[in-house]
mmCIF file with all atom_site columns, C-alpha atoms in Angstrom:
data_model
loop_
_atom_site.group_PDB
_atom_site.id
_atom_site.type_symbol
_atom_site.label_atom_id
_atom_site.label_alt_id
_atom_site.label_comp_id
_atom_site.label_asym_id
_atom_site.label_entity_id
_atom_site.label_seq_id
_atom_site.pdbx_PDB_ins_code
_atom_site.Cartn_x
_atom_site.Cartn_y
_atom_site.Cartn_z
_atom_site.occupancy
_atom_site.B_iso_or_equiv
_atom_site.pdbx_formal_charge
_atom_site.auth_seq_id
_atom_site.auth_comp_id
_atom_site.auth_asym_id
_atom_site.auth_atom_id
_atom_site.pdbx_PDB_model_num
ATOM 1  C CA . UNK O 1 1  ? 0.000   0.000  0.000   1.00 0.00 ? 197 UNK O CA 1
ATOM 2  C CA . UNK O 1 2  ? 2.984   2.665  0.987   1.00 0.00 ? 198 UNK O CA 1
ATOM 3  C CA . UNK O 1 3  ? 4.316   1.978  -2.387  1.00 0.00 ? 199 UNK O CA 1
ATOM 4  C CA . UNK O 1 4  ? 0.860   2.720  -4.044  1.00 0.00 ? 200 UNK O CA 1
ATOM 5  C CA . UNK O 1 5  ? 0.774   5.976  -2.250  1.00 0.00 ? 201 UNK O CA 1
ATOM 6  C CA . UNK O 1 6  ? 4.405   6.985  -3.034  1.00 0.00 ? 202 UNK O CA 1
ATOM 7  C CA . UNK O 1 7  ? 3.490   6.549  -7.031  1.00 0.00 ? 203 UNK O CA 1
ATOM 8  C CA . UNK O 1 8  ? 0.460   8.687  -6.614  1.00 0.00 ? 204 UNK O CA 1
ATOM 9  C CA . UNK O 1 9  ? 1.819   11.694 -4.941  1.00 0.00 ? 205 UNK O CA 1
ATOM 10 C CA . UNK O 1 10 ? 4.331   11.498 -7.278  1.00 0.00 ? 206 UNK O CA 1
ATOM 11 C CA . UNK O 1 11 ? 2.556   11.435 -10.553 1.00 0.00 ? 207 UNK O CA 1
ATOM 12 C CA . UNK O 1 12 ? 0.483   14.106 -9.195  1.00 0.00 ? 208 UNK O CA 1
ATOM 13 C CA . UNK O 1 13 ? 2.982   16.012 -7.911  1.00 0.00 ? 209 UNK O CA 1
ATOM 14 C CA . UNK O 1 14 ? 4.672   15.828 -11.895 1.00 0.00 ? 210 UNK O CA 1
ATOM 15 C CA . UNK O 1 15 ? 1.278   16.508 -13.754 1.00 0.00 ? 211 UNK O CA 1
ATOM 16 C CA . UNK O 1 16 ? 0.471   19.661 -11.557 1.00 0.00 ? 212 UNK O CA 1
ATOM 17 C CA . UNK O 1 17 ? 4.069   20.936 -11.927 1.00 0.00 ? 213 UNK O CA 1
ATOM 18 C CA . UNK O 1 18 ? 3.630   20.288 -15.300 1.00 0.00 ? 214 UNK O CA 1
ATOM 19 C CA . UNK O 1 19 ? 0.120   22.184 -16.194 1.00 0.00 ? 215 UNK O CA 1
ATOM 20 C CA . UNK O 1 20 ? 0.428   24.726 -13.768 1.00 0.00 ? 216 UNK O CA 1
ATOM 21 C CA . UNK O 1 21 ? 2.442   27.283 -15.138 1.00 0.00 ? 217 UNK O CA 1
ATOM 22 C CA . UNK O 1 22 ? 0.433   26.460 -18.452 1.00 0.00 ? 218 UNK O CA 1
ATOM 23 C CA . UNK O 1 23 ? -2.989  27.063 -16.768 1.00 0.00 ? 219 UNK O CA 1
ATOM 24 C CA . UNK O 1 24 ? -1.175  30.272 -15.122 1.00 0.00 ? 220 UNK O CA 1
ATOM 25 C CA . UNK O 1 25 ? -0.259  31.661 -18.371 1.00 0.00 ? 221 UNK O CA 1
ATOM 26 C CA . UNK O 1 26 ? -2.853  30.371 -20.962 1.00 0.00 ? 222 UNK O CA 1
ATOM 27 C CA . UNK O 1 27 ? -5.939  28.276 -19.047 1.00 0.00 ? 223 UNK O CA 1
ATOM 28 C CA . UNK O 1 28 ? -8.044  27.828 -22.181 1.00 0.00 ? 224 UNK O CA 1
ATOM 29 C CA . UNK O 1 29 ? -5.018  26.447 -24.490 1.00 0.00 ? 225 UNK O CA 1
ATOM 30 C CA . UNK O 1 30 ? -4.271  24.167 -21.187 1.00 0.00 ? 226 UNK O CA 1
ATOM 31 C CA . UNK O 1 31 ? -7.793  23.613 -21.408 1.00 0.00 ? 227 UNK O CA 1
ATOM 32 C CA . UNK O 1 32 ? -7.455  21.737 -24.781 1.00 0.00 ? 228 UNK O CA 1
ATOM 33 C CA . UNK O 1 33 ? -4.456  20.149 -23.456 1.00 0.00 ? 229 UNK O CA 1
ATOM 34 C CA . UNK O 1 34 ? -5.544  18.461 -20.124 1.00 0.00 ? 230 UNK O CA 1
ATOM 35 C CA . UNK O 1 35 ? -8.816  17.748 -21.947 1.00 0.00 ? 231 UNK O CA 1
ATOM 36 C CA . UNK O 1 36 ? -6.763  15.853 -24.793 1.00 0.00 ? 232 UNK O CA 1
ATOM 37 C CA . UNK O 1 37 ? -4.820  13.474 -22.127 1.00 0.00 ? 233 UNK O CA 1
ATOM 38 C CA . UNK O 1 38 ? -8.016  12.606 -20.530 1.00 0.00 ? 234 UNK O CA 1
ATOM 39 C CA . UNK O 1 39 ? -9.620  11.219 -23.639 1.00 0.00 ? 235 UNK O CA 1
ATOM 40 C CA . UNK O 1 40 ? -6.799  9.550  -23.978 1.00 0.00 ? 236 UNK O CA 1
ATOM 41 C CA . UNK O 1 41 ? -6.037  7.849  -20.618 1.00 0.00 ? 237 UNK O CA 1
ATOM 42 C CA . UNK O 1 42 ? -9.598  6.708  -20.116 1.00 0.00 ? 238 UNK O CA 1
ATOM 43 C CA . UNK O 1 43 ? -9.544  5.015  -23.532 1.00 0.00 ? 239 UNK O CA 1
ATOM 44 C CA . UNK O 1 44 ? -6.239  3.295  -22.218 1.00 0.00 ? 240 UNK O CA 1
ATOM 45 C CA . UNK O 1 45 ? -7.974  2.856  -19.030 1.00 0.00 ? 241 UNK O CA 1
ATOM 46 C CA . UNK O 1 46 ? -10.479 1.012  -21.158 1.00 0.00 ? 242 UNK O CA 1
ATOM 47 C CA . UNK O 1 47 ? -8.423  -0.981 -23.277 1.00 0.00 ? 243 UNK O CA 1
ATOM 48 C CA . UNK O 1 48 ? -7.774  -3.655 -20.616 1.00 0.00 ? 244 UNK O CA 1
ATOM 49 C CA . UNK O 1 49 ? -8.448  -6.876 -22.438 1.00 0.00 ? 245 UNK O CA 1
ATOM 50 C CA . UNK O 1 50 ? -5.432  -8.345 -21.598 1.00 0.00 ? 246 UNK O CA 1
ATOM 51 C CA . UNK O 1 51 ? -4.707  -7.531 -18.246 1.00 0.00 ? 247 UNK O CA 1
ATOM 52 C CA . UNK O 1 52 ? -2.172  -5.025 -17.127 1.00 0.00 ? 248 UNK O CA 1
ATOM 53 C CA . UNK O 1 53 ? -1.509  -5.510 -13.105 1.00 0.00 ? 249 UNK O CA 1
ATOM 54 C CA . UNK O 1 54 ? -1.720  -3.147 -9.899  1.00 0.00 ? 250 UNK O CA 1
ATOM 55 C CA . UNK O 1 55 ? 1.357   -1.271 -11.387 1.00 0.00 ? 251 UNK O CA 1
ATOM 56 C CA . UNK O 1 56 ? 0.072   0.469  -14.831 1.00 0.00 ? 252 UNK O CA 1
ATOM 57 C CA . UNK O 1 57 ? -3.552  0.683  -13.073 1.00 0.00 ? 253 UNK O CA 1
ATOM 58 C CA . UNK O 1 58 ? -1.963  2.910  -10.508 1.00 0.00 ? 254 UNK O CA 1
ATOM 59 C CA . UNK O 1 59 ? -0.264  4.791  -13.083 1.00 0.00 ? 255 UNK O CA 1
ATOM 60 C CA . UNK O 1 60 ? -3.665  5.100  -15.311 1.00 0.00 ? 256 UNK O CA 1
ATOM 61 C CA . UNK O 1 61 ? -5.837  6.042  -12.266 1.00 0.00 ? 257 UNK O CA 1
ATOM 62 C CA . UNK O 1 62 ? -3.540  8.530  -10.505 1.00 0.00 ? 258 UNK O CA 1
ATOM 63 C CA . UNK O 1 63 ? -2.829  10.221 -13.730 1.00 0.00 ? 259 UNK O CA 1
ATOM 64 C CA . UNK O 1 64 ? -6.934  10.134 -14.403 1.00 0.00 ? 260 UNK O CA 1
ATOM 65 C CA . UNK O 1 65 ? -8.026  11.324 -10.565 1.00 0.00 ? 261 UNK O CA 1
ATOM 66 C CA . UNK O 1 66 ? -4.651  14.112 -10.967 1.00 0.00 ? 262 UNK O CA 1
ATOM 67 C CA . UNK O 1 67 ? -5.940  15.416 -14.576 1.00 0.00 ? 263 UNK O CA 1
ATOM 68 C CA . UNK O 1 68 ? -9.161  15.418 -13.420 1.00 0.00 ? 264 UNK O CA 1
ATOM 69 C CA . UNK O 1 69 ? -8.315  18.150 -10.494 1.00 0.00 ? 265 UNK O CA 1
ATOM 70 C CA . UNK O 1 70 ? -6.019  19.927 -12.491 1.00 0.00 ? 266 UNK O CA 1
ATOM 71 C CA . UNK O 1 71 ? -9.183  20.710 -14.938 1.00 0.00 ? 267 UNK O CA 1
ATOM 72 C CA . UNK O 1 72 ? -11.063 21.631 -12.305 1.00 0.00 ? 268 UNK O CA 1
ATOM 73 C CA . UNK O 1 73 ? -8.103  24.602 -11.396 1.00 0.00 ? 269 UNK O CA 1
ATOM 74 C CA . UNK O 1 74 ? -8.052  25.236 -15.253 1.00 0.00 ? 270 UNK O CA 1
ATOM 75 C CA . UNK O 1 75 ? -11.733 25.696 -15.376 1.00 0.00 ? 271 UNK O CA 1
ATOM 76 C CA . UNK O 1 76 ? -11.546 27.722 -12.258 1.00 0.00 ? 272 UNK O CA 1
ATOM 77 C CA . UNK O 1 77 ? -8.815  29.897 -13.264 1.00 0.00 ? 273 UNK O CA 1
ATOM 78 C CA . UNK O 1 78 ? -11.265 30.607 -17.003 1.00 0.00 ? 274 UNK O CA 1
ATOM 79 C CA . UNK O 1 79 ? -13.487 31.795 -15.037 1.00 0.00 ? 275 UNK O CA 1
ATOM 80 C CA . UNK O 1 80 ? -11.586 34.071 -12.691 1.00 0.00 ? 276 UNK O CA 1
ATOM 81 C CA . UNK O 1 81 ? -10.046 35.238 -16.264 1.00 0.00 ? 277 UNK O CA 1
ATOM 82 C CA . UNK O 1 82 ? -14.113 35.987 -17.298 1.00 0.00 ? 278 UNK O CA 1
ATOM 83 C CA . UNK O 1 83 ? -14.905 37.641 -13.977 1.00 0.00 ? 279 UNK O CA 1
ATOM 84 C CA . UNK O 1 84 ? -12.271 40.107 -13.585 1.00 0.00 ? 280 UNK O CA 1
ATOM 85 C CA . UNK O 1 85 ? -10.688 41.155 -17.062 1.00 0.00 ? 281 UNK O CA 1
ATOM 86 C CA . UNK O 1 86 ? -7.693  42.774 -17.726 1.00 0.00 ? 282 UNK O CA 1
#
């Protein structure tokens, strides 16, 4: 379980170092982006006919549950954008 919890923080910790600066600057390009890798990684999440073990589910899920939030900021930050212009 500890090593299950060591791979999560650390994929999430990589994907929101990764968007962040990229929501900061541009949120609706990020938008696209983030949007983009979730298609994708639920279609590999789906695409399990042969079995893949605890180690690429981890890596699947953490990266789905991380993207996930990260849209949330993204969408958050849009709207922020919306409600007080420049």
């Amino acid at each position: 379980m500890e090593w299950e919890t060591n791979q999560r923080e650390e994929i999430a910790a990589g994907i929101w170092k990764y968007y962040q600066e990229k929501i900061d600057i541009a949120p609706e390009n990020a938008l696209v982006l983030i949007e983009q890798e979730l298609h994708d990684q639920y279609n590999r999440s789906g695409n399990d006919w042969t079995g893949r073990g605890v180690v690429i589910n981890t890596l699947i899920a953490s990266t789905i549950s991380t993207l996930e939030s990260v849209r949330v900021a993204c969408l958050e930050k849009i709207e922020e954008k919306k409600s007080h212009p420049e």
